[in-house]
Amino acid sequence: MKFNDIEFDTYFKNYPDAKGFFGRYGGSYIAPELQTAMQEISDAYQTICKSRKFISELRRIRKEFQGRPTPISHLARLSDKIGTGVQLYAKREDLNHTGAHKLNHCMGEVLLAKYMGKKKVIAETGAGQHGVALATAAAYFGLECDIYMGAVDIKKQAPNVARMKILGARIIEVKEGLQTLKEAVDAAFAAYCREYKDAIYCIGSVVGPHPFPLMVRDFQSVIGIEAREQFIEMTGELPDAVVACVGGGSNAMGMFSGFLNDPVDIYGIEPLGRGPAMGDHAASLSFGEEGIMHGFNSIMLKDEKGEPAPVYSVASGLDYPSSGPEHAFLHDIGRVKYDMVNDDDTIDAFYALSRMEGIIPAIESSHAVAYGMKLAKTMGKGSVLICLSGRGDKDMDYIIEQYGIRE
Ligand SMILES: *Cc1c(COP(=O)(O)O)cnc(C)c1O
């Protein structure tokens, strides 16, 4: 399929290019000391990802440990309630072990670390979701796991901190600056510079310097590959639309990669939060501009000084001031339409899915559900496949505190 001069039959061969660019976006803008380490990861990945042994081991782990394939559920009651005839479906990444899609790339990254002979994995975490997934993978493979976390976040995220510790990870408290995610990223990068001979850095989304946007997309593409096959088997055809929420963009890229070469409308949903004023949302592709941060060129939200702007979302997994370079590219060429959902519609969707379908979604995923419901109201006929990136257990305390339990 050709779309705006981009040939999608050969898309995955050509994007990213050898230097990690998706058009103008991506690349590797990091200190020379780190460049060597990233090159080592990139070279190892290019060889290992083609090895039969690696592929079959990852397949086995996905089946026996992660619980894959995850099913697609027909959201029949919710579709009936909307009443336009449009049918909604959900790809159930919430049924992954640990409750979200993040394990898809963490198992891949740590298996790669093992093949490279590394003893340790290093990462930062904000809300703790990436840290828990990585600590799980490290425990499974028997590697050490160092998680850098801001002191403020450690206080806020006590249950996830406990989970990581129970899984055997070492939590390194970062007390610089605002003591949150940004400082944790800096500290983790600095540690990686010191320890790269024995350790590998594991990024939590399709962001960061090359080869991470490529690698994480590849590991997450299992979502789209399974979903396409399952959907055709269930309904005899392709969905008319596919929807996923976009923070860094890994669950979305995994889902979208299965449908880029198909006549399917694709929607990436960003958090509009409390509204369009700077600081009230985290809709980087909708409101941002081109810039470099965390080692890659993409579209980002900047403050007056050109630094990453403060962002907000009701979903802690979506409050990142940029998105992966491939999303910036797909945005510019128009293959994926990026739109937004605000907090209120997100919480309505959270309750709708819980009450009508018996599925309590993560607040992140509820953004995609809300948009799927909106599409179903306007489309008139057809089908919408939603990527349900995770379950809502982690959000219970927050929902009860902020919104109460609805009658
Ligand atoms: C972390 C997270 C996200 C956001 O990350 P992406 O890289 O954009 O997928 C979305 N949903 C859930 C459940 C998460 O835990």
XYZ file of C-alpha atoms and ligand atoms in Angstrom:
422
model
C 0.000 0.000 0.000
C 1.288 3.447 -0.887
C 0.388 6.405 1.278
C 1.665 9.929 0.659
C 4.611 8.555 -1.322
C 5.645 6.143 1.435
C 5.639 2.506 0.300
C 4.225 0.471 3.180
C 4.945 -2.950 1.610
C 8.613 -2.410 2.454
C 8.132 0.024 5.325
C 9.781 -2.023 8.085
C 12.911 -2.576 5.958
C 13.350 1.145 5.365
C 12.169 2.720 8.630
C 14.184 3.463 10.580
C 17.253 3.808 8.340
C 20.674 2.505 9.421
C 21.212 5.542 11.654
C 17.848 5.219 13.323
C 15.917 7.900 11.425
C 12.243 7.846 10.542
C 12.415 10.671 8.001
C 13.797 13.609 9.997
C 12.944 12.104 13.409
C 14.879 9.735 15.640
C 18.668 9.363 15.502
C 21.027 9.284 18.441
C 21.956 12.567 20.108
C 24.045 11.451 23.052
C 27.480 11.876 24.618
C 30.330 10.166 22.731
C 30.961 7.776 25.686
C 27.399 6.498 25.384
C 27.548 6.304 21.595
C 29.929 3.327 21.827
C 27.601 1.537 24.232
C 24.526 2.208 22.060
C 26.391 0.970 18.997
C 27.183 -2.237 20.869
C 23.485 -2.740 21.691
C 22.512 -1.918 18.121
C 25.022 -4.348 16.577
C 24.066 -7.101 19.008
C 20.361 -6.581 18.341
C 20.791 -6.647 14.545
C 22.461 -10.070 14.803
C 20.555 -11.603 17.681
C 17.075 -10.612 16.507
C 17.586 -12.792 13.426
C 18.798 -15.831 15.366
C 16.429 -18.799 15.425
C 17.364 -19.564 19.009
C 16.511 -16.058 20.232
C 13.211 -15.957 18.342
C 12.072 -19.378 19.522
C 13.075 -18.660 23.124
C 11.123 -15.384 23.112
C 8.108 -17.170 21.593
C 8.248 -19.856 24.264
C 8.491 -17.282 27.077
C 5.543 -15.352 25.685
C 3.406 -18.445 25.662
C 4.517 -20.099 28.904
C 5.260 -17.120 31.145
C 3.533 -14.026 29.789
C 0.230 -15.620 28.849
C 0.284 -14.850 25.136
C -1.512 -14.742 22.836
C -3.796 -12.337 24.659
C -7.385 -12.558 23.352
C -9.545 -10.028 21.560
C -12.877 -9.424 23.302
C -15.999 -8.289 21.455
C -17.444 -5.425 23.528
C -20.994 -6.406 22.664
C -22.938 -4.664 25.435
C -20.992 -1.414 25.104
C -21.525 -1.476 21.313
C -25.266 -2.111 21.804
C -25.521 0.758 24.241
C -23.920 3.174 21.760
C -26.476 1.835 19.313
C -25.150 2.961 15.922
C -24.396 -0.589 14.802
C -20.642 -0.031 15.040
C -18.974 -2.931 16.867
C -16.183 -2.320 19.382
C -13.439 -4.846 20.115
C -10.548 -4.789 22.597
C -7.114 -6.393 22.275
C -6.567 -7.543 25.840
C -3.017 -6.496 26.768
C -4.391 -6.101 30.301
C -4.246 -9.912 30.469
C -0.450 -9.983 30.136
C 1.417 -11.136 33.229
C 1.899 -8.002 35.439
C -1.170 -6.438 33.821
C 0.080 -4.414 30.867
C 1.885 -4.480 27.534
C 5.191 -3.297 29.043
C 6.373 -6.862 29.659
C 6.380 -7.425 25.852
C 9.487 -5.284 25.460
C 11.014 -5.862 28.902
C 11.233 -9.644 28.299
C 12.817 -8.916 24.907
C 15.298 -6.396 26.302
C 16.425 -8.611 29.178
C 16.685 -11.687 26.926
C 18.916 -9.552 24.673
C 20.995 -8.550 27.724
C 21.441 -12.219 28.561
C 22.543 -13.056 25.004
C 25.040 -10.173 25.193
C 26.500 -11.678 28.361
C 25.461 -8.763 30.598
C 24.967 -9.250 34.312
C 22.746 -6.296 35.031
C 19.925 -4.167 33.618
C 19.577 -0.464 34.443
C 16.545 1.787 34.041
C 14.729 4.748 35.491
C 11.079 4.749 36.412
C 8.527 7.461 37.189
C 5.240 5.913 38.261
C 7.003 2.576 38.642
C 5.227 0.587 35.913
C 8.324 0.201 33.748
C 10.399 -0.588 36.839
C 8.039 -3.378 37.893
C 7.961 -4.914 34.398
C 11.756 -4.767 34.143
C 12.259 -6.169 37.657
C 9.931 -9.039 36.691
C 11.949 -9.799 33.555
C 15.258 -9.533 35.469
C 13.996 -11.966 38.134
C 12.905 -14.389 35.413
C 16.327 -14.375 33.739
C 18.380 -14.078 36.929
C 19.994 -10.718 36.127
C 20.624 -7.893 38.579
C 18.298 -4.918 38.220
C 19.061 -1.316 39.245
C 16.109 1.062 39.121
C 16.724 4.809 39.477
C 13.796 6.692 40.913
C 13.288 10.255 42.169
C 12.820 10.599 45.943
C 9.432 12.288 45.398
C 8.227 9.427 43.185
C 9.461 6.831 45.686
C 7.169 8.373 48.305
C 4.206 8.596 45.916
C 4.507 5.101 44.459
C 4.959 2.959 47.557
C 3.147 -0.166 46.232
C 5.270 -0.290 43.059
C 8.458 0.351 45.058
C 7.534 -2.613 47.271
C 6.818 -4.785 44.207
C 10.211 -3.995 42.669
C 11.983 -4.782 45.940
C 10.108 -8.062 46.401
C 11.158 -8.991 42.852
C 14.770 -8.419 43.906
C 15.497 -5.070 42.220
C 17.700 -2.442 43.845
C 16.020 0.977 44.058
C 18.447 3.892 43.848
C 16.932 7.064 45.265
C 17.721 10.214 43.243
C 17.783 13.392 45.306
C 18.855 15.931 42.661
C 16.619 18.777 41.408
C 12.865 18.137 41.540
C 13.588 14.511 42.510
C 11.267 13.066 39.831
C 11.527 11.348 36.449
C 13.863 13.780 34.675
C 16.532 13.537 37.378
C 16.078 9.760 37.490
C 16.757 9.590 33.716
C 19.969 11.626 34.154
C 21.158 9.457 37.055
C 20.386 6.218 35.211
C 22.259 7.428 32.094
C 25.239 8.421 34.250
C 25.266 4.982 35.878
C 25.078 3.338 32.476
C 28.117 5.363 31.305
C 30.079 3.909 34.238
C 28.803 0.345 33.994
C 28.119 -0.346 30.345
C 30.631 -3.205 30.140
C 28.527 -5.303 32.534
C 25.114 -3.708 32.154
C 22.523 -2.711 29.574
C 20.140 0.196 29.716
C 16.497 -0.694 29.177
C 14.204 2.046 27.923
C 10.491 1.813 28.721
C 8.930 2.932 25.454
C 9.631 3.636 21.756
C 11.725 6.653 22.786
C 15.403 7.399 23.474
C 18.371 7.105 21.111
C 18.616 4.526 18.316
C 18.223 1.493 18.501
C 15.532 1.727 21.225
C 12.621 3.060 19.142
C 13.287 0.250 16.650
C 13.856 -2.477 19.232
C 10.897 -1.634 21.434
C 8.619 -1.419 18.379
C 9.811 -4.834 17.213
C 9.230 -6.395 20.641
C 5.778 -4.781 20.888
C 4.767 -5.702 17.323
C 3.504 -9.014 18.723
C 0.347 -7.063 19.683
C -0.423 -6.035 16.100
C 0.592 -9.342 14.539
C -1.675 -11.322 16.882
C -4.510 -8.790 16.690
C -4.667 -8.744 12.880
C -4.817 -12.515 12.655
C -7.313 -12.878 15.516
C -9.598 -10.143 14.221
C -9.773 -11.674 10.734
C -10.464 -15.075 12.265
C -13.268 -13.656 14.449
C -15.008 -11.469 11.886
C -13.732 -12.500 8.460
C -12.421 -9.013 7.745
C -10.105 -6.236 8.899
C -11.315 -3.654 11.424
C -12.291 -0.291 9.931
C -10.381 1.564 12.621
C -7.687 0.829 15.179
C -7.181 2.973 18.307
C -4.450 3.126 20.955
C -3.333 5.601 23.614
C 0.036 7.310 23.142
C 2.405 8.224 25.968
C 5.887 7.397 24.720
C 3.978 5.328 22.204
C 4.995 1.675 22.647
C 1.610 -0.036 22.921
C 0.371 2.117 20.030
C 3.393 1.325 17.827
C 3.006 -2.389 18.591
C -0.653 -2.345 17.598
C -0.256 0.001 14.599
C 2.628 -1.966 13.094
C 0.181 -4.788 12.305
C -2.105 -2.525 10.272
C 0.099 0.145 8.606
C -0.026 -1.663 5.263
C -3.806 -2.196 5.387
C -6.746 0.013 4.388
C -7.471 0.687 8.066
C -7.856 4.087 9.737
C -5.392 4.381 12.607
C -5.821 6.692 15.601
C -3.249 7.549 18.276
C -4.815 9.182 21.330
C -2.982 11.682 23.523
C -4.100 12.978 26.919
C -5.776 16.404 26.756
C -5.902 16.373 30.566
C -7.615 19.450 32.004
C -7.486 21.359 28.713
C -5.280 22.898 26.020
C -3.313 25.359 28.222
C 0.397 24.549 28.609
C 0.916 22.465 31.744
C -2.629 21.050 31.720
C -2.066 18.245 29.199
C 0.593 15.987 27.696
C -0.514 16.066 24.046
C 2.934 16.494 22.522
C 2.092 15.547 18.923
C -1.009 17.754 18.886
C 0.547 20.881 20.412
C 4.321 20.363 20.255
C 7.149 21.321 17.923
C 10.291 19.650 16.655
C 13.117 19.301 19.171
C 15.717 17.039 20.707
C 15.392 15.526 24.165
C 16.549 12.327 25.889
C 18.785 11.501 22.935
C 16.340 11.668 20.005
C 14.702 14.155 17.637
C 10.903 14.213 17.726
C 7.931 16.488 18.340
C 7.903 17.778 21.899
C 6.330 20.270 24.278
C 8.815 23.037 25.130
C 8.742 25.895 27.608
C 9.927 29.455 26.789
C 13.536 28.391 27.247
C 13.201 25.467 24.855
C 13.409 22.943 27.685
C 10.901 20.056 28.008
C 7.686 21.662 29.304
C 5.825 20.577 32.437
C 3.050 18.165 31.504
C -0.007 16.723 33.180
C -2.284 13.746 32.655
C -4.734 11.889 34.870
C -2.805 8.811 33.675
C 0.747 8.774 35.008
C 1.868 6.517 32.155
C 0.992 9.197 29.596
C 2.571 12.319 31.116
C 5.672 12.545 28.935
C 6.505 15.788 27.036
C 7.315 13.993 23.767
C 6.500 10.796 21.869
C 8.588 8.296 19.944
C 10.142 9.509 16.653
C 8.132 7.037 14.583
C 4.907 8.637 15.815
C 6.233 12.071 14.805
C 6.937 10.626 11.352
C 3.547 8.891 10.977
C 1.932 12.116 12.161
C 3.706 14.230 9.534
C 2.928 11.908 6.617
C -0.666 11.570 7.824
C -0.756 7.754 8.001
C -1.885 7.906 11.630
C -4.353 10.493 12.878
C -3.472 11.818 16.332
C -6.303 13.154 18.443
C -6.988 13.801 22.132
C -9.302 12.818 24.960
C -9.643 14.835 28.180
C -9.708 13.571 31.784
C -13.494 13.669 32.173
C -14.244 11.596 29.064
C -11.474 9.200 30.116
C -13.048 8.572 33.521
C -16.483 8.116 31.912
C -14.965 5.471 29.628
C -13.224 3.839 32.607
C -16.633 3.367 34.255
C -18.400 2.397 31.015
C -16.009 -0.474 30.318
C -16.096 -1.621 33.943
C -19.916 -1.563 34.173
C -20.844 -2.773 30.676
C -18.098 -5.327 30.059
C -16.646 -6.396 33.413
C -13.197 -5.090 32.480
C -11.541 -2.467 34.700
C -9.085 -0.708 32.370
C -5.933 1.248 33.234
C -6.576 5.007 33.109
C -4.050 5.185 30.234
C -6.038 2.637 28.232
C -9.311 4.383 29.117
C -8.220 7.211 26.788
C -8.327 4.753 23.872
C -11.662 3.342 25.053
C -13.149 6.854 25.225
C -12.011 7.613 21.686
C -13.262 4.258 20.392
C -16.688 5.075 21.861
C -16.601 8.510 20.233
C -15.735 6.968 16.848
C -18.527 4.415 17.222
C -20.996 7.264 17.691
C -19.872 9.089 14.534
C -19.008 6.240 12.136
C -22.510 4.860 11.540
C -21.294 1.338 10.709
C -18.209 -0.876 10.822
C -15.818 -1.953 13.546
C -13.249 -0.391 15.869
C -10.408 -2.343 17.491
C -9.072 -0.759 20.684
C -5.710 -1.608 22.231
C -6.466 -2.133 25.905
C -2.889 -1.587 27.064
C -3.363 -2.474 30.739
C -5.638 -3.248 33.658
C -6.837 -0.734 36.223
C -5.858 -2.409 39.489
C -2.949 0.007 39.926
C -5.378 2.946 39.634
C -7.941 1.915 42.267
C -6.691 4.155 45.098
C -6.409 7.165 42.801
C -9.883 6.706 41.290
C -11.512 6.321 44.700
C -9.668 9.334 46.100
C -10.202 11.674 43.127
C -13.538 10.572 41.697
C -15.196 8.339 44.271
C -17.124 5.231 43.385
C -19.995 6.098 41.060
C -23.516 4.989 41.863
C 3.086 2.800 30.476
C 1.727 2.593 29.998
C 1.223 3.264 28.853
C 2.020 4.291 28.108
O 3.167 3.827 27.451
P 3.273 3.705 25.881
O 4.731 3.542 25.655
O 2.719 4.950 25.263
O 2.493 2.517 25.474
C -0.050 2.963 28.413
N -0.838 2.085 29.075
C -0.401 1.433 30.171
C -1.324 0.477 30.846
C 0.882 1.664 30.680
O 1.291 1.017 31.779
